[in-house]
PDB file of C-alpha atoms in Angstrom:
ATOM      1  CA  MET A  13     -18.740  10.062 -11.668  1.00  0.00           C
ATOM      2  CA  SER A  14     -18.624  12.098 -14.801  1.00  0.00           C
ATOM      3  CA  ALA A  15     -21.429  14.618 -14.990  1.00  0.00           C
ATOM      4  CA  ASN A  16     -21.526  14.411 -18.790  1.00  0.00           C
ATOM      5  CA  ALA A  17     -21.818  10.642 -19.174  1.00  0.00           C
ATOM      6  CA  ASN A  18     -23.635   9.646 -22.376  1.00  0.00           C
ATOM      7  CA  ALA A  19     -27.240   8.493 -22.635  1.00  0.00           C
ATOM      8  CA  ASP A  20     -26.304   4.866 -22.114  1.00  0.00           C
ATOM      9  CA  THR A  21     -24.362   5.544 -18.945  1.00  0.00           C
ATOM     10  CA  ASP A  22     -25.925   8.552 -17.250  1.00  0.00           C
ATOM     11  CA  ALA A  23     -27.647   6.072 -14.951  1.00  0.00           C
ATOM     12  CA  ASN A  24     -25.212   6.231 -12.111  1.00  0.00           C
ATOM     13  CA  ALA A  25     -25.373   7.514  -8.572  1.00  0.00           C
ATOM     14  CA  ASN A  26     -24.263  10.986  -9.616  1.00  0.00           C
ATOM     15  CA  GLY A  27     -27.186  11.261 -12.012  1.00  0.00           C
ATOM     16  CA  ALA A  28     -29.713   9.533  -9.788  1.00  0.00           C
ATOM     17  CA  ALA A  29     -31.351  12.764  -8.694  1.00  0.00           C
ATOM     18  CA  SER A  30     -32.366  13.587 -12.267  1.00  0.00           C
ATOM     19  CA  ALA A  31     -33.520  10.057 -13.090  1.00  0.00           C
ATOM     20  CA  ALA A  32     -36.947  10.525 -11.505  1.00  0.00           C
ATOM     21  CA  GLY A  33     -39.041   7.393 -11.562  1.00  0.00           C
ATOM     22  CA  ALA A  34     -36.293   5.413 -13.308  1.00  0.00           C
ATOM     23  CA  ASP A  35     -34.137   2.570 -12.061  1.00  0.00           C
ATOM     24  CA  PRO A  36     -30.693   3.760 -13.137  1.00  0.00           C
ATOM     25  CA  LEU A  37     -28.894   0.670 -11.854  1.00  0.00           C
ATOM     26  CA  VAL A  38     -30.843  -1.526 -14.262  1.00  0.00           C
ATOM     27  CA  ARG A  39     -29.268   0.344 -17.162  1.00  0.00           C
ATOM     28  CA  LEU A  40     -25.840  -0.268 -15.673  1.00  0.00           C
ATOM     29  CA  ALA A  41     -26.687  -3.964 -15.346  1.00  0.00           C
ATOM     30  CA  ALA A  42     -27.454  -4.023 -19.073  1.00  0.00           C
ATOM     31  CA  LEU A  43     -24.005  -2.758 -20.098  1.00  0.00           C
ATOM     32  CA  PRO A  44     -21.987  -5.207 -22.225  1.00  0.00           C
ATOM     33  CA  GLY A  45     -20.358  -7.948 -20.166  1.00  0.00           C
ATOM     34  CA  VAL A  46     -21.986  -6.993 -16.871  1.00  0.00           C
ATOM     35  CA  ALA A  47     -24.665  -9.700 -16.841  1.00  0.00           C
ATOM     36  CA  GLU A  48     -22.093 -12.403 -17.530  1.00  0.00           C
ATOM     37  CA  ALA A  49     -19.803 -11.135 -14.755  1.00  0.00           C
ATOM     38  CA  VAL A  50     -22.679 -10.912 -12.279  1.00  0.00           C
ATOM     39  CA  ASP A  51     -23.914 -14.400 -13.180  1.00  0.00           C
ATOM     40  CA  ALA A  52     -20.426 -15.855 -12.690  1.00  0.00           C
ATOM     41  CA  ALA A  53     -20.172 -14.273  -9.242  1.00  0.00           C
ATOM     42  CA  ARG A  54     -23.643 -15.503  -8.275  1.00  0.00           C
ATOM     43  CA  ALA A  55     -22.836 -19.027  -9.450  1.00  0.00           C
ATOM     44  CA  ALA A  56     -19.631 -19.031  -7.405  1.00  0.00           C
ATOM     45  CA  VAL A  57     -21.463 -17.937  -4.249  1.00  0.00           C
ATOM     46  CA  ASP A  58     -24.175 -20.545  -4.807  1.00  0.00           C
ATOM     47  CA  ARG A  59     -21.590 -23.311  -5.203  1.00  0.00           C
ATOM     48  CA  LEU A  60     -19.941 -22.267  -1.960  1.00  0.00           C
ATOM     49  CA  HIS A  61     -23.274 -22.288  -0.131  1.00  0.00           C
ATOM     50  CA  ARG A  62     -23.780 -25.889  -1.261  1.00  0.00           C
ATOM     51  CA  HIS A  63     -20.450 -27.026   0.185  1.00  0.00           C
ATOM     52  CA  ARG A  64     -21.064 -29.694   2.810  1.00  0.00           C
ATOM     53  CA  VAL A  65     -19.061 -27.762   5.443  1.00  0.00           C
ATOM     54  CA  MET A  66     -21.448 -24.811   5.090  1.00  0.00           C
ATOM     55  CA  ARG A  67     -24.352 -26.888   6.389  1.00  0.00           C
ATOM     56  CA  ARG A  68     -23.040 -26.977   9.950  1.00  0.00           C
ATOM     57  CA  ARG A  69     -20.063 -24.637  10.125  1.00  0.00           C
ATOM     58  CA  ALA A  70     -21.151 -21.580   8.155  1.00  0.00           C
ATOM     59  CA  PRO A  71     -20.548 -19.235  11.135  1.00  0.00           C
ATOM     60  CA  GLU A  72     -16.926 -20.387  11.339  1.00  0.00           C
ATOM     61  CA  VAL A  73     -16.442 -19.807   7.631  1.00  0.00           C
ATOM     62  CA  ALA A  74     -18.056 -16.368   7.925  1.00  0.00           C
ATOM     63  CA  ALA A  75     -15.784 -15.414  10.819  1.00  0.00           C
ATOM     64  CA  GLU A  76     -12.729 -16.479   8.845  1.00  0.00           C
ATOM     65  CA  ALA A  77     -14.000 -14.597   5.785  1.00  0.00           C
ATOM     66  CA  ALA A  78     -14.362 -11.426   7.861  1.00  0.00           C
ATOM     67  CA  LEU A  79     -10.823 -11.807   9.192  1.00  0.00           C
ATOM     68  CA  ARG A  80      -9.314 -12.459   5.785  1.00  0.00           C
ATOM     69  CA  GLY A  81     -11.342  -9.680   4.215  1.00  0.00           C
ATOM     70  CA  ALA A  82     -10.100  -7.229   6.840  1.00  0.00           C
ATOM     71  CA  ARG A  83      -6.496  -8.307   6.300  1.00  0.00           C
ATOM     72  CA  ALA A  84      -6.904  -7.814   2.550  1.00  0.00           C
ATOM     73  CA  SER A  85      -8.527  -4.399   2.912  1.00  0.00           C
ATOM     74  CA  ALA A  86      -5.697  -3.271   5.187  1.00  0.00           C
ATOM     75  CA  ALA A  87      -3.180  -4.614   2.654  1.00  0.00           C
ATOM     76  CA  LEU A  88      -4.751  -2.470  -0.073  1.00  0.00           C
ATOM     77  CA  ALA A  89      -4.458   0.477   2.300  1.00  0.00           C
ATOM     78  CA  GLY A  90      -0.734  -0.207   2.639  1.00  0.00           C
ATOM     79  CA  ALA A  91      -0.553  -2.370   5.780  1.00  0.00           C
ATOM     80  CA  ASP A  92       0.164  -5.770   4.231  1.00  0.00           C
ATOM     81  CA  TRP A  93       0.514  -8.038   7.253  1.00  0.00           C
ATOM     82  CA  PRO A  94       0.625 -11.842   7.118  1.00  0.00           C
ATOM     83  CA  LEU A  95      -2.678 -13.424   8.103  1.00  0.00           C
ATOM     84  CA  GLU A  96      -1.181 -15.110  11.146  1.00  0.00           C
ATOM     85  CA  GLU A  97       0.177 -11.788  12.390  1.00  0.00           C
ATOM     86  CA  VAL A  98      -3.301 -10.259  12.116  1.00  0.00           C
ATOM     87  CA  ARG A  99      -4.749 -13.271  13.927  1.00  0.00           C
ATOM     88  CA  ARG A 100      -2.139 -13.141  16.663  1.00  0.00           C
ATOM     89  CA  ARG A 101      -2.069  -9.445  17.472  1.00  0.00           C
ATOM     90  CA  SER A 102      -4.337  -7.865  20.058  1.00  0.00           C
ATOM     91  CA  ASP A 103      -2.883  -4.345  20.188  1.00  0.00           C
ATOM     92  CA  PHE A 104      -3.558  -2.174  17.141  1.00  0.00           C
ATOM     93  CA  GLY A 105      -2.927   1.228  18.646  1.00  0.00           C
ATOM     94  CA  GLY A 106       0.728   1.598  17.735  1.00  0.00           C
ATOM     95  CA  ASP A 107       2.068   2.889  14.430  1.00  0.00           C
ATOM     96  CA  ALA A 108       0.127   3.823  11.313  1.00  0.00           C
ATOM     97  CA  ALA A 109       0.158   0.283   9.918  1.00  0.00           C
ATOM     98  CA  ALA A 110      -1.197  -1.184  13.160  1.00  0.00           C
ATOM     99  CA  ARG A 111      -3.973   1.398  13.243  1.00  0.00           C
ATOM    100  CA  THR A 112      -4.882   0.599   9.647  1.00  0.00           C
ATOM    101  CA  VAL A 113      -5.147  -3.128  10.371  1.00  0.00           C
ATOM    102  CA  GLY A 114      -7.129  -2.409  13.528  1.00  0.00           C
ATOM    103  CA  ALA A 115      -9.527  -0.169  11.628  1.00  0.00           C
ATOM    104  CA  ALA A 116     -10.125  -2.849   8.979  1.00  0.00           C
ATOM    105  CA  LEU A 117     -10.779  -5.490  11.630  1.00  0.00           C
ATOM    106  CA  ARG A 118     -13.219  -3.241  13.492  1.00  0.00           C
ATOM    107  CA  LEU A 119     -15.047  -2.402  10.283  1.00  0.00           C
ATOM    108  CA  ASN A 120     -15.610  -6.006   9.273  1.00  0.00           C
ATOM    109  CA  ALA A 121     -16.701  -6.921  12.785  1.00  0.00           C
ATOM    110  CA  GLU A 122     -19.168  -4.036  12.759  1.00  0.00           C
ATOM    111  CA  ALA A 123     -20.431  -4.716   9.239  1.00  0.00           C
ATOM    112  CA  GLY A 124     -22.333  -7.798  10.342  1.00  0.00           C
ATOM    113  CA  GLN A 125     -24.293  -5.701  12.833  1.00  0.00           C
ATOM    114  CA  LEU A 126     -25.284  -3.052  10.290  1.00  0.00           C
ATOM    115  CA  THR A 127     -26.841  -5.020   7.437  1.00  0.00           C
ATOM    116  CA  GLY A 128     -30.327  -4.639   8.898  1.00  0.00           C
ATOM    117  CA  VAL A 129     -29.954  -0.859   9.059  1.00  0.00           C
ATOM    118  CA  TRP A 130     -28.451  -0.458   5.599  1.00  0.00           C
ATOM    119  CA  ARG A 131     -31.629  -0.587   3.506  1.00  0.00           C
ATOM    120  CA  GLY A 132     -33.373   1.969   5.697  1.00  0.00           C
ATOM    121  CA  SER A 133     -30.565   4.386   6.493  1.00  0.00           C
ATOM    122  CA  PRO A 134     -27.356   3.959   4.501  1.00  0.00           C
ATOM    123  CA  THR A 135     -26.054   7.399   5.501  1.00  0.00           C
ATOM    124  CA  ARG A 136     -26.360   6.417   9.155  1.00  0.00           C
ATOM    125  CA  VAL A 137     -24.407   3.242   8.425  1.00  0.00           C
ATOM    126  CA  LEU A 138     -21.661   5.154   6.616  1.00  0.00           C
ATOM    127  CA  ALA A 139     -21.325   7.559   9.531  1.00  0.00           C
ATOM    128  CA  ARG A 140     -21.062   4.615  11.899  1.00  0.00           C
ATOM    129  CA  LEU A 141     -18.446   2.943   9.716  1.00  0.00           C
ATOM    130  CA  HIS A 142     -16.279   6.042   9.758  1.00  0.00           C
ATOM    131  CA  LEU A 143     -16.665   6.340  13.513  1.00  0.00           C
ATOM    132  CA  VAL A 144     -15.537   2.738  13.899  1.00  0.00           C
ATOM    133  CA  ALA A 145     -12.638   3.100  11.458  1.00  0.00           C
ATOM    134  CA  ALA A 146     -11.337   6.350  12.909  1.00  0.00           C
ATOM    135  CA  GLY A 147     -11.770   5.262  16.510  1.00  0.00           C
ATOM    136  CA  GLY A 148      -8.193   3.997  16.719  1.00  0.00           C
ATOM    137  CA  GLY A 149      -6.725   7.478  16.868  1.00  0.00           C
ATOM    138  CA  GLY A 150      -4.766   9.699  14.525  1.00  0.00           C
ATOM    139  CA  VAL A 151      -7.869  11.604  13.351  1.00  0.00           C
ATOM    140  CA  PRO A 152      -9.213  14.899  14.767  1.00  0.00           C
ATOM    141  CA  ALA A 153     -12.171  13.976  16.970  1.00  0.00           C
ATOM    142  CA  ALA A 154     -14.371  16.709  15.537  1.00  0.00           C
ATOM    143  CA  THR A 155     -14.208  15.132  12.059  1.00  0.00           C
ATOM    144  CA  VAL A 156     -15.101  11.581  13.066  1.00  0.00           C
ATOM    145  CA  GLY A 157     -18.395  10.013  12.041  1.00  0.00           C
ATOM    146  CA  ARG A 158     -19.582  12.690   9.622  1.00  0.00           C
ATOM    147  CA  PRO A 159     -18.908  13.787   6.023  1.00  0.00           C
ATOM    148  CA  ARG A 160     -16.438  16.560   5.332  1.00  0.00           C
ATOM    149  CA  LEU A 161     -17.532  20.147   5.845  1.00  0.00           C
ATOM    150  CA  ALA A 162     -16.655  23.056   3.556  1.00  0.00           C
ATOM    151  CA  GLY A 163     -12.941  23.726   3.716  1.00  0.00           C
ATOM    152  CA  GLU A 164     -12.000  20.329   5.156  1.00  0.00           C
ATOM    153  CA  ALA A 165      -9.483  18.358   3.116  1.00  0.00           C
ATOM    154  CA  VAL A 166      -9.016  14.618   2.747  1.00  0.00           C
ATOM    155  CA  ALA A 167      -5.878  13.480   4.573  1.00  0.00           C
ATOM    156  CA  ASP A 168      -3.218  11.986   2.289  1.00  0.00           C
ATOM    157  CA  GLN A 169      -2.408   9.436   4.971  1.00  0.00           C
ATOM    158  CA  ASP A 170      -6.000   8.550   5.955  1.00  0.00           C
ATOM    159  CA  GLY A 171      -5.473  10.223   9.290  1.00  0.00           C
ATOM    160  CA  ALA A 172      -2.284   8.376  10.135  1.00  0.00           C
ATOM    161  CA  GLU A 173       0.626  10.308  11.503  1.00  0.00           C
ATOM    162  CA  GLY A 174       2.878   9.403   8.602  1.00  0.00           C
ATOM    163  CA  ALA A 175       3.143   6.086   6.808  1.00  0.00           C
ATOM    164  CA  GLY A 176       4.500   3.190   8.783  1.00  0.00           C
ATOM    165  CA  ALA A 177       7.181   0.771   7.692  1.00  0.00           C
ATOM    166  CA  GLU A 178       4.572  -1.224   5.769  1.00  0.00           C
ATOM    167  CA  GLY A 179       3.473   1.892   3.891  1.00  0.00           C
ATOM    168  CA  ALA A 180       0.152   2.398   5.659  1.00  0.00           C
ATOM    169  CA  GLY A 181      -1.764   5.323   4.334  1.00  0.00           C
ATOM    170  CA  THR A 182      -0.366   5.343   0.796  1.00  0.00           C
ATOM    171  CA  GLU A 183      -3.657   4.228  -0.746  1.00  0.00           C
ATOM    172  CA  ALA A 184      -5.313   7.583  -0.043  1.00  0.00           C
ATOM    173  CA  ALA A 185      -2.562   9.373  -1.954  1.00  0.00           C
ATOM    174  CA  GLU A 186      -2.757   6.929  -4.875  1.00  0.00           C
ATOM    175  CA  VAL A 187      -6.541   7.292  -5.109  1.00  0.00           C
ATOM    176  CA  ALA A 188      -6.044  11.056  -5.218  1.00  0.00           C
ATOM    177  CA  GLN A 189      -3.439  10.665  -7.955  1.00  0.00           C
ATOM    178  CA  CYS A 190      -5.814   8.428  -9.908  1.00  0.00           C
ATOM    179  CA  LEU A 191      -8.952  10.561  -9.530  1.00  0.00           C
ATOM    180  CA  GLY A 192      -7.670  14.037  -8.815  1.00  0.00           C
ATOM    181  CA  GLU A 193      -9.018  16.304  -6.107  1.00  0.00           C
ATOM    182  CA  PRO A 194     -12.182  15.077  -4.392  1.00  0.00           C
ATOM    183  CA  PRO A 195     -15.467  16.963  -4.873  1.00  0.00           C
ATOM    184  CA  ASP A 196     -16.282  19.788  -2.489  1.00  0.00           C
ATOM    185  CA  ALA A 197     -18.527  19.300   0.520  1.00  0.00           C
ATOM    186  CA  ARG A 198     -21.673  20.503  -1.258  1.00  0.00           C
ATOM    187  CA  GLU A 199     -21.288  18.016  -4.105  1.00  0.00           C
ATOM    188  CA  VAL A 200     -20.427  15.253  -1.642  1.00  0.00           C
ATOM    189  CA  ALA A 201     -23.650  15.882   0.279  1.00  0.00           C
ATOM    190  CA  ALA A 202     -25.759  15.831  -2.890  1.00  0.00           C
ATOM    191  CA  ARG A 203     -24.202  12.673  -4.249  1.00  0.00           C
ATOM    192  CA  LEU A 204     -24.349  10.845  -0.913  1.00  0.00           C
ATOM    193  CA  ASP A 205     -28.034  11.694  -0.812  1.00  0.00           C
ATOM    194  CA  ALA A 206     -28.438  10.272  -4.320  1.00  0.00           C
ATOM    195  CA  VAL A 207     -26.696   7.045  -3.296  1.00  0.00           C
ATOM    196  CA  ALA A 208     -28.876   6.805  -0.189  1.00  0.00           C
ATOM    197  CA  ARG A 209     -32.026   7.178  -2.265  1.00  0.00           C
ATOM    198  CA  LEU A 210     -30.853   4.455  -4.631  1.00  0.00           C
ATOM    199  CA  VAL A 211     -30.326   2.075  -1.705  1.00  0.00           C
ATOM    200  CA  VAL A 212     -33.512   2.945   0.176  1.00  0.00           C
ATOM    201  CA  GLY A 213     -35.632   2.948  -2.979  1.00  0.00           C
ATOM    202  CA  GLY A 214     -34.382  -0.480  -4.007  1.00  0.00           C
ATOM    203  CA  SER A 215     -33.505  -1.634  -7.480  1.00  0.00           C
ATOM    204  CA  ALA A 216     -34.311  -4.458  -9.839  1.00  0.00           C
ATOM    205  CA  ALA A 217     -30.605  -4.632 -10.656  1.00  0.00           C
ATOM    206  CA  PRO A 218     -28.505  -7.385  -9.084  1.00  0.00           C
ATOM    207  CA  ALA A 219     -27.071  -6.688  -5.638  1.00  0.00           C
ATOM    208  CA  LEU A 220     -23.569  -6.832  -7.061  1.00  0.00           C
ATOM    209  CA  VAL A 221     -24.284  -3.845  -9.315  1.00  0.00           C
ATOM    210  CA  THR A 222     -25.623  -1.843  -6.384  1.00  0.00           C
ATOM    211  CA  ALA A 223     -22.633  -2.796  -4.225  1.00  0.00           C
ATOM    212  CA  ALA A 224     -20.179  -1.868  -6.988  1.00  0.00           C
ATOM    213  CA  VAL A 225     -21.787   1.562  -7.409  1.00  0.00           C
ATOM    214  CA  VAL A 226     -21.764   2.186  -3.650  1.00  0.00           C
ATOM    215  CA  HIS A 227     -18.103   1.170  -3.474  1.00  0.00           C
ATOM    216  CA  GLY A 228     -17.064   3.202  -6.501  1.00  0.00           C
ATOM    217  CA  GLU A 229     -19.010   6.290  -5.527  1.00  0.00           C
ATOM    218  CA  LEU A 230     -17.553   6.370  -2.029  1.00  0.00           C
ATOM    219  CA  LEU A 231     -14.045   6.108  -3.445  1.00  0.00           C
ATOM    220  CA  ALA A 232     -14.787   8.832  -5.980  1.00  0.00           C
ATOM    221  CA  LEU A 233     -16.347  11.142  -3.388  1.00  0.00           C
ATOM    222  CA  ARG A 234     -13.980  10.491  -0.490  1.00  0.00           C
ATOM    223  CA  PRO A 235     -16.710  11.914   1.773  1.00  0.00           C
ATOM    224  CA  PHE A 236     -14.737  11.705   5.029  1.00  0.00           C
ATOM    225  CA  VAL A 237     -11.490  13.326   6.043  1.00  0.00           C
ATOM    226  CA  SER A 238      -9.901   9.880   6.467  1.00  0.00           C
ATOM    227  CA  HIS A 239     -10.363   6.115   6.006  1.00  0.00           C
ATOM    228  CA  ASN A 240     -12.468   6.506   2.866  1.00  0.00           C
ATOM    229  CA  ALA A 241     -11.191   3.405   1.046  1.00  0.00           C
ATOM    230  CA  LEU A 242     -11.580   1.179   4.097  1.00  0.00           C
ATOM    231  CA  VAL A 243     -15.124   2.482   4.592  1.00  0.00           C
ATOM    232  CA  ALA A 244     -15.939   2.006   0.900  1.00  0.00           C
ATOM    233  CA  ARG A 245     -14.897  -1.647   0.994  1.00  0.00           C
ATOM    234  CA  ALA A 246     -16.844  -2.254   4.203  1.00  0.00           C
ATOM    235  CA  ALA A 247     -19.904  -0.630   2.617  1.00  0.00           C
ATOM    236  CA  GLN A 248     -19.554  -2.913  -0.393  1.00  0.00           C
ATOM    237  CA  ARG A 249     -19.466  -5.866   1.978  1.00  0.00           C
ATOM    238  CA  ILE A 250     -22.670  -4.704   3.684  1.00  0.00           C
ATOM    239  CA  ALA A 251     -24.415  -4.058   0.360  1.00  0.00           C
ATOM    240  CA  LEU A 252     -23.563  -7.562  -0.884  1.00  0.00           C
ATOM    241  CA  ILE A 253     -24.937  -9.137   2.285  1.00  0.00           C
ATOM    242  CA  ALA A 254     -28.020  -6.934   2.640  1.00  0.00           C
ATOM    243  CA  GLY A 255     -28.743  -7.234  -1.079  1.00  0.00           C
ATOM    244  CA  GLY A 256     -28.974 -11.017  -0.887  1.00  0.00           C
ATOM    245  CA  LEU A 257     -25.925 -12.079  -2.896  1.00  0.00           C
ATOM    246  CA  ASP A 258     -23.801 -13.020   0.108  1.00  0.00           C
ATOM    247  CA  VAL A 259     -26.377 -13.611   2.821  1.00  0.00           C
ATOM    248  CA  LYS A 260     -24.005 -15.869   4.769  1.00  0.00           C
ATOM    249  CA  ALA A 261     -21.153 -13.310   4.610  1.00  0.00           C
ATOM    250  CA  VAL A 262     -18.669 -15.797   3.184  1.00  0.00           C
ATOM    251  CA  ALA A 263     -17.582 -14.041  -0.025  1.00  0.00           C
ATOM    252  CA  PRO A 264     -14.952 -11.485   1.057  1.00  0.00           C
ATOM    253  CA  ALA A 265     -14.589  -9.296  -2.011  1.00  0.00           C
ATOM    254  CA  GLU A 266     -11.738  -7.438  -0.302  1.00  0.00           C
ATOM    255  CA  VAL A 267      -9.634 -10.580  -0.742  1.00  0.00           C
ATOM    256  CA  GLY A 268     -10.307 -10.500  -4.463  1.00  0.00           C
ATOM    257  CA  HIS A 269      -9.474  -6.812  -4.768  1.00  0.00           C
ATOM    258  CA  ALA A 270      -6.189  -7.370  -2.959  1.00  0.00           C
ATOM    259  CA  GLU A 271      -5.346 -10.459  -5.005  1.00  0.00           C
ATOM    260  CA  ALA A 272      -5.884  -8.543  -8.237  1.00  0.00           C
ATOM    261  CA  GLY A 273      -3.524  -5.882  -6.908  1.00  0.00           C
ATOM    262  CA  ARG A 274      -3.812  -2.193  -6.152  1.00  0.00           C
ATOM    263  CA  ALA A 275      -2.801  -1.157  -9.660  1.00  0.00           C
ATOM    264  CA  ALA A 276      -5.687  -3.111 -11.219  1.00  0.00           C
ATOM    265  CA  TYR A 277      -8.019  -1.825  -8.513  1.00  0.00           C
ATOM    266  CA  LEU A 278      -7.125   1.796  -9.252  1.00  0.00           C
ATOM    267  CA  GLU A 279      -7.331   1.247 -13.006  1.00  0.00           C
ATOM    268  CA  ALA A 280     -10.852  -0.150 -12.645  1.00  0.00           C
ATOM    269  CA  LEU A 281     -11.761   2.710 -10.323  1.00  0.00           C
ATOM    270  CA  ALA A 282     -10.621   5.209 -12.939  1.00  0.00           C
ATOM    271  CA  GLY A 283     -13.040   3.540 -15.343  1.00  0.00           C
ATOM    272  CA  TYR A 284     -15.867   4.027 -12.880  1.00  0.00           C
ATOM    273  CA  ALA A 285     -14.979   7.671 -12.338  1.00  0.00           C
ATOM    274  CA  SER A 286     -14.919   8.284 -16.109  1.00  0.00           C
ATOM    275  CA  GLY A 287     -18.663   7.676 -16.303  1.00  0.00           C
ATOM    276  CA  SER A 288     -18.279   5.956 -19.678  1.00  0.00           C
ATOM    277  CA  GLY A 289     -20.159   2.764 -20.391  1.00  0.00           C
ATOM    278  CA  GLU A 290     -16.951   0.852 -20.951  1.00  0.00           C
ATOM    279  CA  GLY A 291     -15.424   2.198 -17.739  1.00  0.00           C
ATOM    280  CA  MET A 292     -18.481   1.487 -15.619  1.00  0.00           C
ATOM    281  CA  ALA A 293     -18.737  -2.046 -17.014  1.00  0.00           C
ATOM    282  CA  ARG A 294     -15.040  -2.608 -16.304  1.00  0.00           C
ATOM    283  CA  TRP A 295     -15.488  -1.520 -12.665  1.00  0.00           C
ATOM    284  CA  ILE A 296     -18.546  -3.717 -12.110  1.00  0.00           C
ATOM    285  CA  GLY A 297     -16.747  -6.641 -13.734  1.00  0.00           C
ATOM    286  CA  HIS A 298     -13.740  -6.027 -11.496  1.00  0.00           C
ATOM    287  CA  CYS A 299     -15.995  -6.130  -8.426  1.00  0.00           C
ATOM    288  CA  ALA A 300     -17.665  -9.304  -9.671  1.00  0.00           C
ATOM    289  CA  ARG A 301     -14.314 -10.990 -10.149  1.00  0.00           C
ATOM    290  CA  ALA A 302     -13.305  -9.881  -6.658  1.00  0.00           C
ATOM    291  CA  VAL A 303     -16.346 -11.701  -5.266  1.00  0.00           C
ATOM    292  CA  GLU A 304     -15.354 -14.837  -7.169  1.00  0.00           C
ATOM    293  CA  LEU A 305     -11.844 -14.688  -5.740  1.00  0.00           C
ATOM    294  CA  GLY A 306     -13.251 -14.129  -2.258  1.00  0.00           C
ATOM    295  CA  VAL A 307     -15.428 -17.202  -2.705  1.00  0.00           C
ATOM    296  CA  ARG A 308     -12.370 -19.194  -3.735  1.00  0.00           C
ATOM    297  CA  GLU A 309     -10.673 -18.155  -0.490  1.00  0.00           C
ATOM    298  CA  SER A 310     -13.635 -19.298   1.586  1.00  0.00           C
ATOM    299  CA  ALA A 311     -13.884 -22.539  -0.384  1.00  0.00           C
ATOM    300  CA  ALA A 312     -10.286 -23.236   0.650  1.00  0.00           C
ATOM    301  CA  VAL A 313     -11.294 -22.573   4.260  1.00  0.00           C
ATOM    302  CA  CYS A 314     -14.142 -25.066   3.873  1.00  0.00           C
ATOM    303  CA  GLU A 315     -11.762 -27.679   2.500  1.00  0.00           C
ATOM    304  CA  ALA A 316      -9.371 -27.126   5.391  1.00  0.00           C
ATOM    305  CA  LEU A 317     -12.193 -27.463   7.922  1.00  0.00           C
ATOM    306  CA  GLN A 318     -13.372 -30.611   6.183  1.00  0.00           C
ATOM    307  CA  ARG A 319      -9.898 -32.105   6.507  1.00  0.00           C
ATOM    308  CA  GLY A 320      -9.840 -31.143  10.167  1.00  0.00           C
ATOM    309  CA  ALA A 321      -6.971 -28.702   9.678  1.00  0.00           C
ATOM    310  CA  ALA A 322      -6.746 -25.167  10.984  1.00  0.00           C
ATOM    311  CA  ALA A 323      -7.952 -22.809   8.257  1.00  0.00           C
TER     312      ALA A 323
END
C-alpha cells in the first residue's frame, strides 16, 4: 500500500504500526460505498444460510464450495480447467497447470483446518499455506513455508517450470506488471507483522473488510517466492470464515473473483495498492461482490441438491 496515503486512507495494513491504539480498519469501513457493499454481501450469506437445504446438508454444500473455489482460484492463476475435470482427476503432479490446480485444491482443503489458528497466529497460518501450496513440486525446498529472504526474487511462474498449455503461472507475471516490483524482504517482514497485529488485535470493522485487506496486502507484498496469489485467496477464505461472515464456509469468494475476470481483479488490486480512498473502497467493494457471486454459486448447488440432482 502507498506509504503516503492521505489522512482518510492511511488506515491500512501498511500504516498499522503507526496507528497506535486506533482501529484502522474501521476507517476503511467508513469509506464511501463500503458499508453498502458489505451489507449486501452479509445479506446474501444470510439468505443462503436460511436455505432449507442448509439445515441438513450444509457440509455437502461446504465441500462443493471448497472444490469450486479451488477451481476458480486455479483458473485465475492460469489453469482454467472444467469443474468436472478437477473433480475427476487424482494426479496433480504433472505439468505446471496440474500443479496449480493441485495446489489450489490442497489450500482449500487445508483452510478449513486453520480457521481456529488464524486469530492467534496468522503468520503461522500463512507459512502453513505456502508449505501446502508449494508441496506439489517445482519450488526450491529451502524457500518453502517461509517469507522471502534478502536477495530472493518472486518467481514469474509461481514456481512452475514454465507455463503449461492452459497458461499456468501467468498470474504472477500479470500481478507484477500491475503493481511493479515487490517490496524487499525487510519491508515484507514489517508489513506482515502489521497485518498479523491487526488480525490478532481484532477489529470492530466487518470481517469482509479485514479479509479484503489481508487479501490485498498479501498480493501487494508477494511475501513468498511462489504461489502468492493462491495463498492470498486462501487467506481471504480463512479470514471470512474465522471472522464470522462465512461460518459455514459456503461463500467461495474465489468463484466471484474468477467470474468477474482477471482484468477486473487486477484493476481492483491496483486501486488497493494505490492507497487512495477511492482505490481502497473499490477493492473492498470488489471483494464484497465476489462473496455475493460465490453465494450465488452455492445457492445453485443447494437448488440442485433439493431437486435431487448432482451439483
